[in-house]
Coordinates of N, CA and C in Angstrom, one line a residue:
M82 N 0.8 18.1 -14.6 CA 0.0 16.8 -13.9 C -1.3 17.0 -13.6
K83 N -2.1 16.0 -13.7 CA -3.2 16.0 -13.2 C -3.1 15.4 -12.0
I84 N -4.0 16.3 -11.3 CA -4.4 15.8 -9.7 C -5.7 15.4 -9.5
S85 N -6.2 14.7 -8.2 CA -7.4 14.6 -7.8 C -8.0 15.5 -6.7
Y86 N -9.4 15.3 -7.1 CA -10.1 16.4 -5.9 C -11.4 15.4 -5.3
D87 N -11.2 15.1 -4.3 CA -12.2 13.8 -3.7 C -13.1 14.9 -3.2
G88 N -13.6 16.2 -3.2 CA -14.5 17.1 -2.5 C -13.9 17.4 -1.4
Q89 N -12.7 17.3 -0.7 CA -12.4 17.7 0.4 C -10.6 17.9 0.4
L90 N -10.1 17.2 -0.4 CA -8.6 17.4 -0.3 C -7.9 17.4 -2.2
L91 N -7.1 18.0 -2.3 CA -6.1 17.9 -3.5 C -4.9 16.6 -3.5
T92 N -5.1 15.8 -4.3 CA -3.9 14.6 -4.0 C -3.2 14.7 -5.7
T93 N -2.2 13.8 -5.2 CA -1.4 13.6 -6.4 C -0.3 12.3 -6.3
E94 N 0.7 12.3 -7.1 CA 1.4 10.9 -6.9 C 2.9 11.9 -7.3
L95 N 3.5 10.8 -5.9 CA 5.2 11.1 -5.9 C 6.2 9.8 -6.3
T96 N 7.4 10.0 -6.8 CA 8.2 8.9 -7.2 C 9.3 9.4 -6.4
V97 N 9.5 8.4 -5.4 CA 10.8 8.7 -4.3 C 11.9 7.7 -4.5
T98 N 13.4 7.9 -4.7 CA 14.3 7.2 -4.6 C 15.4 7.3 -3.4
Y99 N 15.3 5.9 -2.9 CA 16.3 6.3 -1.4 C 17.3 5.0 -2.1
R100 N 18.5 5.6 -1.7 CA 19.6 4.3 -1.8 C 19.4 3.2 -2.9
G101 N 18.9 3.9 -4.2 CA 18.6 3.3 -5.6 C 17.6 2.7 -5.3
Q102 N 16.9 2.6 -4.2 CA 15.6 1.6 -4.5 C 14.4 3.0 -4.8
T103 N 13.5 2.6 -5.6 CA 12.5 3.6 -6.1 C 11.0 2.7 -5.5
V104 N 10.0 4.0 -5.1 CA 8.8 3.5 -5.1 C 7.9 4.9 -5.5
T105 N 6.5 4.3 -5.9 CA 6.0 5.5 -6.6 C 4.4 5.4 -5.7
I106 N 4.3 6.3 -5.0 CA 3.5 6.5 -3.9 C 2.4 7.9 -4.3
S107 N 1.3 6.9 -4.2 CA -0.3 7.6 -4.8 C -1.0 8.1 -3.5
D108 N -1.9 9.1 -3.5 CA -2.7 9.7 -2.6 C -1.9 10.6 -2.0
I109 N -0.7 11.5 -2.1 CA -0.1 12.4 -1.2 C -0.8 13.6 -1.4
I110 N -1.2 14.2 -0.4 CA -2.2 15.2 -0.3 C -1.1 16.3 -0.8
I111 N -1.8 17.6 -1.5 CA -1.1 18.6 -1.9 C -1.5 19.7 -0.7
D112 N -0.6 20.1 0.3 CA -1.0 20.9 1.5 C -0.1 22.3 1.4
T113 N -0.7 23.1 1.1 CA 0.1 24.2 1.1 C 0.2 25.0 2.6
G114 N -0.5 24.3 3.6 CA -0.5 24.5 5.0 C 0.5 23.9 5.5
S115 N 1.0 23.0 4.9 CA 2.5 22.4 5.5 C 3.8 22.9 4.6
S116 N 4.4 23.0 5.8 CA 6.0 23.6 5.6 C 6.9 22.7 4.9
H117 N 6.9 21.1 5.1 CA 7.7 20.2 4.9 C 6.6 19.2 4.2
T118 N 7.5 18.6 3.4 CA 7.1 17.4 2.5 C 7.2 15.9 3.6
I119 N 6.1 15.4 3.9 CA 5.7 14.2 4.8 C 5.5 13.2 4.1
I120 N 6.5 12.1 4.2 CA 6.0 10.6 3.9 C 5.9 9.9 4.7
S121 N 4.6 8.9 4.7 CA 4.5 7.6 5.8 C 5.5 6.5 5.8
P122 N 5.9 6.3 7.3 CA 6.9 5.4 7.2 C 6.5 4.0 6.5
D123 N 5.4 3.5 6.6 CA 4.8 2.2 5.9 C 5.0 2.2 4.8
I124 N 5.2 3.2 3.8 CA 5.3 3.4 2.7 C 7.0 3.3 2.0
L125 N 7.8 3.9 3.3 CA 9.1 4.1 2.9 C 9.9 3.3 3.2
E126 N 9.8 2.4 4.0 CA 10.0 0.9 4.7 C 10.1 0.2 3.3
G127 N 9.7 -0.1 2.5 CA 9.5 -0.6 1.5 C 10.7 -0.9 0.4
I128 N 11.5 0.5 0.7 CA 12.8 0.8 0.0 C 13.9 0.8 1.1
G129 N 13.7 0.6 2.2 CA 14.8 0.7 2.7 C 15.0 1.8 4.0
V130 N 14.0 2.6 4.2 CA 14.0 4.1 5.0 C 13.6 3.8 6.3
I131 N 14.5 3.4 7.1 CA 14.0 3.6 8.5 C 15.0 4.3 9.4
Y132 N 14.7 4.9 10.7 CA 15.5 5.6 11.8 C 16.9 4.7 11.8
E133 N 17.7 5.7 11.6 CA 19.1 5.5 12.3 C 19.6 6.3 13.0
N134 N 20.2 6.1 14.2 CA 20.9 6.8 15.0 C 21.6 8.1 14.0
G135 N 21.1 9.3 15.1 CA 21.6 10.5 14.1 C 20.9 11.4 13.2
D136 N 19.9 10.6 12.8 CA 18.8 10.9 12.3 C 18.1 12.3 12.9
P137 N 18.0 13.5 12.2 CA 16.9 14.7 13.6 C 15.8 13.9 13.6
I138 N 15.1 14.6 14.8 CA 13.8 14.3 15.6 C 13.3 15.5 16.0
Y139 N 12.1 15.7 15.3 CA 11.4 16.7 16.2 C 10.0 16.4 16.0
E140 N 9.2 17.7 16.9 CA 7.6 17.4 17.0 C 7.4 18.2 15.7
A141 N 6.1 18.0 15.2 CA 5.2 18.4 14.2 C 4.3 19.1 14.8
Y142 N 3.5 20.2 14.9 CA 2.3 20.5 15.1 C 1.2 21.0 14.4
G143 N 0.2 20.3 14.3 CA -1.2 20.4 13.3 C -2.3 20.7 14.0
I144 N -3.4 20.9 13.2 CA -4.7 20.8 13.8 C -5.1 19.1 14.9
G145 N -4.5 18.4 14.4 CA -4.8 16.9 15.1 C -3.8 16.9 16.2
G146 N -3.1 18.0 16.4 CA -2.0 17.7 17.8 C -0.4 17.5 16.9
S147 N 0.4 17.1 18.0 CA 1.4 17.1 17.8 C 1.9 15.5 17.5
M148 N 2.9 15.2 16.3 CA 3.5 14.0 16.1 C 5.3 13.8 15.9
P149 N 5.9 12.8 16.2 CA 7.2 13.3 16.5 C 7.4 12.7 14.9
F150 N 8.4 13.1 14.1 CA 9.1 13.0 12.7 C 10.6 12.7 12.8
Y151 N 11.1 12.4 11.8 CA 12.2 11.9 11.5 C 12.6 12.6 10.0
T152 N 14.2 13.0 10.0 CA 14.3 13.5 8.7 C 15.2 12.5 7.8
K153 N 15.0 12.3 6.3 CA 15.7 11.7 5.6 C 16.3 12.4 4.3
V154 N 17.3 12.6 3.8 CA 17.6 12.9 2.5 C 17.1 11.7 1.4
M155 N 16.3 11.9 0.6 CA 16.1 11.3 -0.4 C 17.1 11.3 -1.9
D156 N 17.7 10.3 -2.8 CA 17.9 10.7 -3.8 C 17.7 11.6 -4.5
E157 N 16.4 11.0 -4.6 CA 15.7 12.0 -5.6 C 14.1 11.9 -5.3
V158 N 13.2 12.9 -5.6 CA 12.2 13.1 -5.6 C 11.4 13.6 -7.0
K159 N 10.5 12.6 -7.3 CA 9.9 13.1 -8.8 C 8.5 13.3 -8.4
I160 N 8.4 14.8 -9.4 CA 6.5 14.4 -9.5 C 6.4 14.9 -11.1
D161 N 5.7 14.1 -11.7 CA 5.8 13.8 -13.4 C 6.9 13.6 -13.8
M162 N 7.3 14.9 -14.4 CA 8.5 14.6 -15.4 C 9.5 15.6 -14.7
F163 N 9.3 16.4 -13.5 CA 10.0 17.0 -12.8 C 10.8 16.1 -11.5
T164 N 12.3 16.5 -11.7 CA 12.9 15.6 -10.4 C 14.0 16.7 -9.2
V165 N 13.9 16.2 -8.4 CA 14.5 17.0 -7.5 C 15.6 16.0 -6.4
E166 N 16.8 16.3 -6.8 CA 17.8 15.5 -6.1 C 18.4 15.7 -4.7
N167 N 18.6 14.8 -4.1 CA 19.0 15.1 -2.5 C 18.3 16.0 -2.2
F168 N 16.6 15.3 -1.9 CA 15.7 16.3 -1.3 C 15.4 15.9 0.1
E169 N 15.3 16.5 1.0 CA 15.2 16.4 2.6 C 13.5 16.0 2.7
V170 N 12.9 15.0 3.4 CA 11.9 14.4 3.5 C 11.9 14.4 5.2
D171 N 10.3 14.8 5.7 CA 10.3 14.0 7.0 C 9.5 12.9 7.1
V172 N 9.6 11.9 7.9 CA 9.3 10.8 8.0 C 8.2 10.6 9.0
G173 N 7.2 10.4 9.1 CA 6.3 10.2 10.2 C 4.9 9.8 10.0
V174 N 4.2 9.2 10.9 CA 2.9 8.8 10.6 C 1.6 10.1 10.4
L175 N 0.9 9.7 9.5 CA -0.1 10.9 9.2 C -1.5 10.4 9.4
P176 N -2.4 11.3 10.0 CA -4.1 11.0 10.2 C -4.6 10.3 9.1
K177 N -5.6 9.2 9.1 CA -6.3 8.8 8.1 C -5.5 7.4 7.1
E178 N -6.0 8.0 6.1 CA -5.7 6.8 5.1 C -4.1 7.4 3.7
H179 N -4.0 8.4 4.1 CA -2.9 9.2 3.2 C -2.0 8.9 3.4
N180 N -1.0 8.8 2.4 CA 0.3 8.3 2.3 C 1.5 9.9 2.5
G181 N 1.0 10.9 2.4 CA 1.6 11.6 2.9 C 1.3 13.3 2.4
L182 N 2.2 14.4 2.6 CA 1.6 15.7 2.2 C 3.2 16.1 1.4
L183 N 2.6 16.6 0.3 CA 3.5 17.4 -0.7 C 3.3 19.4 -0.2
G184 N 4.6 19.5 0.6 CA 4.4 20.8 1.4 C 5.2 21.9 0.4
L185 N 5.1 22.6 1.4 CA 5.6 24.2 0.6 C 7.2 24.0 0.2
D186 N 8.0 23.1 1.3 CA 9.5 23.3 0.7 C 9.4 22.7 -0.4
L187 N 8.6 21.7 -1.3 CA 9.1 21.5 -2.4 C 8.4 22.5 -3.7
L188 N 7.1 22.6 -3.0 CA 5.9 23.7 -4.2 C 6.4 25.1 -4.1
K189 N 7.0 25.2 -3.1 CA 7.1 27.0 -3.2 C 8.5 27.0 -3.9
E190 N 9.3 26.2 -3.5 CA 10.9 26.2 -3.7 C 11.4 26.1 -5.1
H191 N 10.4 25.3 -5.9 CA 10.8 25.3 -7.3 C 9.2 25.6 -8.1
G192 N 8.5 26.7 -7.7 CA 7.8 27.1 -8.5 C 6.8 26.7 -9.0
F193 N 5.9 25.4 -8.4 CA 4.7 24.9 -9.0 C 3.8 25.9 -8.8
I194 N 2.9 25.9 -9.6 CA 1.6 26.2 -9.8 C 0.5 25.0 -9.9
I195 N -0.6 25.4 -9.0 CA -1.6 24.7 -8.8 C -3.0 25.2 -9.1
D196 N -3.1 25.0 -10.3 CA -4.5 25.5 -11.4 C -5.7 24.7 -11.0
L197 N -6.4 25.3 -10.2 CA -7.4 24.7 -9.5 C -8.7 24.5 -10.7
A198 N -8.6 25.1 -11.3 CA -9.7 25.3 -12.7 C -9.6 23.9 -13.5
K199 N -8.5 23.9 -13.8 CA -8.1 22.7 -14.5 C -7.6 21.3 -14.0
L200 N -8.0 21.3 -12.4 CA -7.1 20.2 -11.7 C -5.4 19.7 -12.0
E201 N -4.4 20.7 -12.4 CA -3.5 20.5 -12.5 C -2.1 21.2 -11.8
L202 N -1.3 20.5 -11.7 CA -0.1 20.7 -10.9 C 1.5 21.1 -12.1
Y203 N 2.0 22.2 -11.9 CA 2.9 22.3 -12.9 C 3.7 23.2 -12.6
R204 N 4.9 23.4 -13.2 CA 6.0 24.6 -12.9 C 6.2 24.8 -14.5

């Protein structure tokens, strides 16, 4: 899959399905410094992802400080032709205009390779 580089960040696109509703999300930062995949609640609310009693909540820490997140299990997360079923993502507000972070939980666990010379993500 082709990835984009804007001079600062690598970005890609994900397709997420939750309870039968699907959304394709662009401008997902490929973030090897993030242990978890995080998606903005503004994007996921459109397919019915909202906080429900019992959803795990925790505090995530990064360069910009700390932010609260909750966790949801998606029916599937798709990167190009690769699909992961029943994948847990964090839902939380991210700085700037980006829609999410593709973290090591998906990248490393499923053996993705980031080819910086070709600007491609594959496995």
